[in-house]
Coordinates of C-alpha atoms in Angstrom, one line a residue:
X1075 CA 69.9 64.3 285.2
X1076 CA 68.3 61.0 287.0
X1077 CA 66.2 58.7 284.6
X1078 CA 63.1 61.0 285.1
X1079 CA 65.0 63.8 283.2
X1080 CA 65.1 65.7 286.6
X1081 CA 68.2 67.5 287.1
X1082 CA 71.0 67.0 289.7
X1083 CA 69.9 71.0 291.1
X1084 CA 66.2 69.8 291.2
X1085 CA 66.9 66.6 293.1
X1086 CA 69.0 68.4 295.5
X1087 CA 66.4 71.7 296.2
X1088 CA 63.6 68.2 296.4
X1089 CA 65.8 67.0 299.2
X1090 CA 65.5 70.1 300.9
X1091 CA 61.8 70.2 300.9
X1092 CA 61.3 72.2 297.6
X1093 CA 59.1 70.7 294.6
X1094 CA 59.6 73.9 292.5
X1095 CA 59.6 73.2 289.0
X1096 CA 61.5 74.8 286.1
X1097 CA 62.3 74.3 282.3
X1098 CA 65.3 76.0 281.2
X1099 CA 64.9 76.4 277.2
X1100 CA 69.2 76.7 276.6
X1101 CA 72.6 75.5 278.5
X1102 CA 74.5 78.9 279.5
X1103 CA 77.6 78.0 277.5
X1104 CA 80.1 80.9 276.6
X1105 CA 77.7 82.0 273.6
X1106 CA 74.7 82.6 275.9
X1107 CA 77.2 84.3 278.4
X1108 CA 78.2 86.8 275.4
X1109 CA 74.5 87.5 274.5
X1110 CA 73.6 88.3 277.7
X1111 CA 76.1 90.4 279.0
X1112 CA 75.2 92.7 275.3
X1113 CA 71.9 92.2 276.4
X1114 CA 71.7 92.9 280.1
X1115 CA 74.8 94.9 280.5
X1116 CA 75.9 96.9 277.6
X1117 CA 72.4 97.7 276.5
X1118 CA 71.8 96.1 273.2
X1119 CA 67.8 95.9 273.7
X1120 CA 67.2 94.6 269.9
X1121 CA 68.5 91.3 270.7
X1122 CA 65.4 90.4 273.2
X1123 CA 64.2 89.7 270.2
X1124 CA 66.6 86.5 269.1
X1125 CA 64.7 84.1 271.7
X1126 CA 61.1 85.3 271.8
X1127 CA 60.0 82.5 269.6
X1128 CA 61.4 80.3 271.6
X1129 CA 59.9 81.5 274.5
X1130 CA 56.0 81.9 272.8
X1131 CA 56.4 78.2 272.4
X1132 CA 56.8 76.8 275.9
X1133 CA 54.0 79.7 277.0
X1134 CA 50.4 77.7 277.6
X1135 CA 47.1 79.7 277.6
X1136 CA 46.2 78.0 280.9
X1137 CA 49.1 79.9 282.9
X1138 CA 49.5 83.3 284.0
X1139 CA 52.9 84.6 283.6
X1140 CA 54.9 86.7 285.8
X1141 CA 58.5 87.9 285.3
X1142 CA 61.0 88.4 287.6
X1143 CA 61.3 91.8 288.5
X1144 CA 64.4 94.3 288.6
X1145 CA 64.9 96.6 291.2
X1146 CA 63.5 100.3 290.5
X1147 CA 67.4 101.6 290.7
X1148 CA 68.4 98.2 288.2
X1149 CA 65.4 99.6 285.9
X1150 CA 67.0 103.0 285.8
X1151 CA 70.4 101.9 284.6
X1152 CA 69.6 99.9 282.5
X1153 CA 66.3 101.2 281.1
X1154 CA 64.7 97.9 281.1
X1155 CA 63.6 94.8 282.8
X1156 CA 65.2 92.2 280.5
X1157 CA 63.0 89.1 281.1
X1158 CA 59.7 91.5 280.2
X1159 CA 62.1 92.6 276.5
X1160 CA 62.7 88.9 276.1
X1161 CA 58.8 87.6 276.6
X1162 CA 57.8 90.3 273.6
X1163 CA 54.0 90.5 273.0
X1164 CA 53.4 87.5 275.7
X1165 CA 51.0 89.4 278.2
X1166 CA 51.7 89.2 281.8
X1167 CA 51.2 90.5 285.1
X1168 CA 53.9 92.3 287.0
X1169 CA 52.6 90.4 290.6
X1170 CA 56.3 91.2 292.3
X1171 CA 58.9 93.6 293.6
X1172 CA 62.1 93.9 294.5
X1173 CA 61.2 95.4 298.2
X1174 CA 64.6 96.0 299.1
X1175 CA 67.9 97.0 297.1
X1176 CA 70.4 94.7 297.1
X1177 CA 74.2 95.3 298.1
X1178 CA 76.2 93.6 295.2
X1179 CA 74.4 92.5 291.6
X1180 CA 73.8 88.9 291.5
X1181 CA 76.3 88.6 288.7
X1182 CA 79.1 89.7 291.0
X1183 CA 78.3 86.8 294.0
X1184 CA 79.8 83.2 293.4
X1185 CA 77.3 80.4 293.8
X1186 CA 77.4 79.8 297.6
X1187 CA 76.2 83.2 298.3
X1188 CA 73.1 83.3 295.7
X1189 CA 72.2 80.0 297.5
X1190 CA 72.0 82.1 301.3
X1191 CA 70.3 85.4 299.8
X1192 CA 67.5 86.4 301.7
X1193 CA 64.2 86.4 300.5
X1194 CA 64.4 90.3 298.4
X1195 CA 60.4 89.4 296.5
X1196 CA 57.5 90.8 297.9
X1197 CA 53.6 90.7 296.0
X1198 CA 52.9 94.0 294.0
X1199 CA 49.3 95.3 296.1
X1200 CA 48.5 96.9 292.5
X1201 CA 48.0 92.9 291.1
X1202 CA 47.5 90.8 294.1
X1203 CA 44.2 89.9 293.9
X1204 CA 45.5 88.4 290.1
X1205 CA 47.6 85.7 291.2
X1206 CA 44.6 84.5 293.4
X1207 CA 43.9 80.5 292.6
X1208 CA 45.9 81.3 289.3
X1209 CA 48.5 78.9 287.8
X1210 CA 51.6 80.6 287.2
X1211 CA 54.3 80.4 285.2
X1212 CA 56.8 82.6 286.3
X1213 CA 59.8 83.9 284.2
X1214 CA 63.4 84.6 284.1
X1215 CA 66.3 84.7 282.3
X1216 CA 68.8 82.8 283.7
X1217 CA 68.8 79.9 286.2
X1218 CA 72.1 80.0 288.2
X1219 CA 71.1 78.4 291.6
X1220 CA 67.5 78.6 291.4
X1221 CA 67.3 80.4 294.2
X1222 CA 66.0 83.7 292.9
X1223 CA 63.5 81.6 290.8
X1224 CA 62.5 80.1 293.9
X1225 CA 62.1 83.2 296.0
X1226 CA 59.4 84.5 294.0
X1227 CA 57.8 81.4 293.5
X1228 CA 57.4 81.0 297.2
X1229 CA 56.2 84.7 297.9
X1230 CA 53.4 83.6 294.8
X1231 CA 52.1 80.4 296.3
X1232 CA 52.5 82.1 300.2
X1233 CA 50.0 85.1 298.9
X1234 CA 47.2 82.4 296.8
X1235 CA 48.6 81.4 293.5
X1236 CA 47.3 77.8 293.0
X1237 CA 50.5 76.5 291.4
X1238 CA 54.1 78.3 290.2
X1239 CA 56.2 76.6 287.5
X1240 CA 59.0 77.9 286.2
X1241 CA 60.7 78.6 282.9
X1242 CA 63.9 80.5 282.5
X1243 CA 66.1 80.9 279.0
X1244 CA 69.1 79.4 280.2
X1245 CA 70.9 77.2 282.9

């Protein structure tokens, strides 16, 4: 992090033209790496519950959120969308899709790779009109490269949102 508390990923994505901002609430350390493969990956839905606290308090009243989706065929398998289990009660609006399934799970691609996916978001025509002039705060779980975080948050502002922050649980 610089002296402005803006970190070294943020200053490099500014360099490239992006002035996305996100809050990440924990460091993905090998505890957080444990909780969220039982989360995500074997299934252990009861512990969305361990960090929804955490998550009310960085929620403001003047910000609609939005999770990250999960493609229909990740929603299957794993019977859930894991941001929406970890924002709890929290309403939201489910503004994007996944329009197109992806090859390999992000969890399987080394950082290089998330950096050159292409664009997979696309607006929801069910809640378009709701992201209209709306700030946003859009969701996720966990910040790797920032460029899924980013991806959505450039389909939001391209189809009206006013403003797109971000806040993830863990980088």
């Amino acid at each position: 992090m610089d002296k402005s508390g803006v970190c070294i990923d943020c200053q490099k994505w500014r360099q490239l033209g992006d002035d996305f901002v996100n809050e990440s609430i924990f460091q993905y350390n090998d505890a957080m790496k444990d909780f969220m493969h039982r989360y995500k990956f074997v299934g252990d839905y009861q512990l969305r519950m361990i960090f929804q606290k955490e998550i009310r308090k960085k929620i403001r009243k003047d910000l609609l959120i939005v999770p990250i989706p999960v493609s229909s065929e990740t929603k299957i398998n794993r019977g859930f969308n894991q941001v929406i289990g970890l924002l709890g009660d929290i309403e939201y609006v489910e503004a994007l899709m996944v329009k197109e399934k992806r090859k390999v799970r992000q969890s399987e691609l080394n950082r290089q790779q998330r950096i050159h996916n292409k664009q997979i978001f696309t607006i929801d025509p069910k809640n378009a009109s709701q992201i209209v002039d709306q700030k946003i705060l859009l969701v996720d779980d966990i910040y790797t490269t920032g460029t899924t975080i980013r991806h959505a948050a450039s389909v939001l502002r391209k189809n009206g949102a006013k403003q797109v922050l971000g806040l993830t649980l863990c980088r």
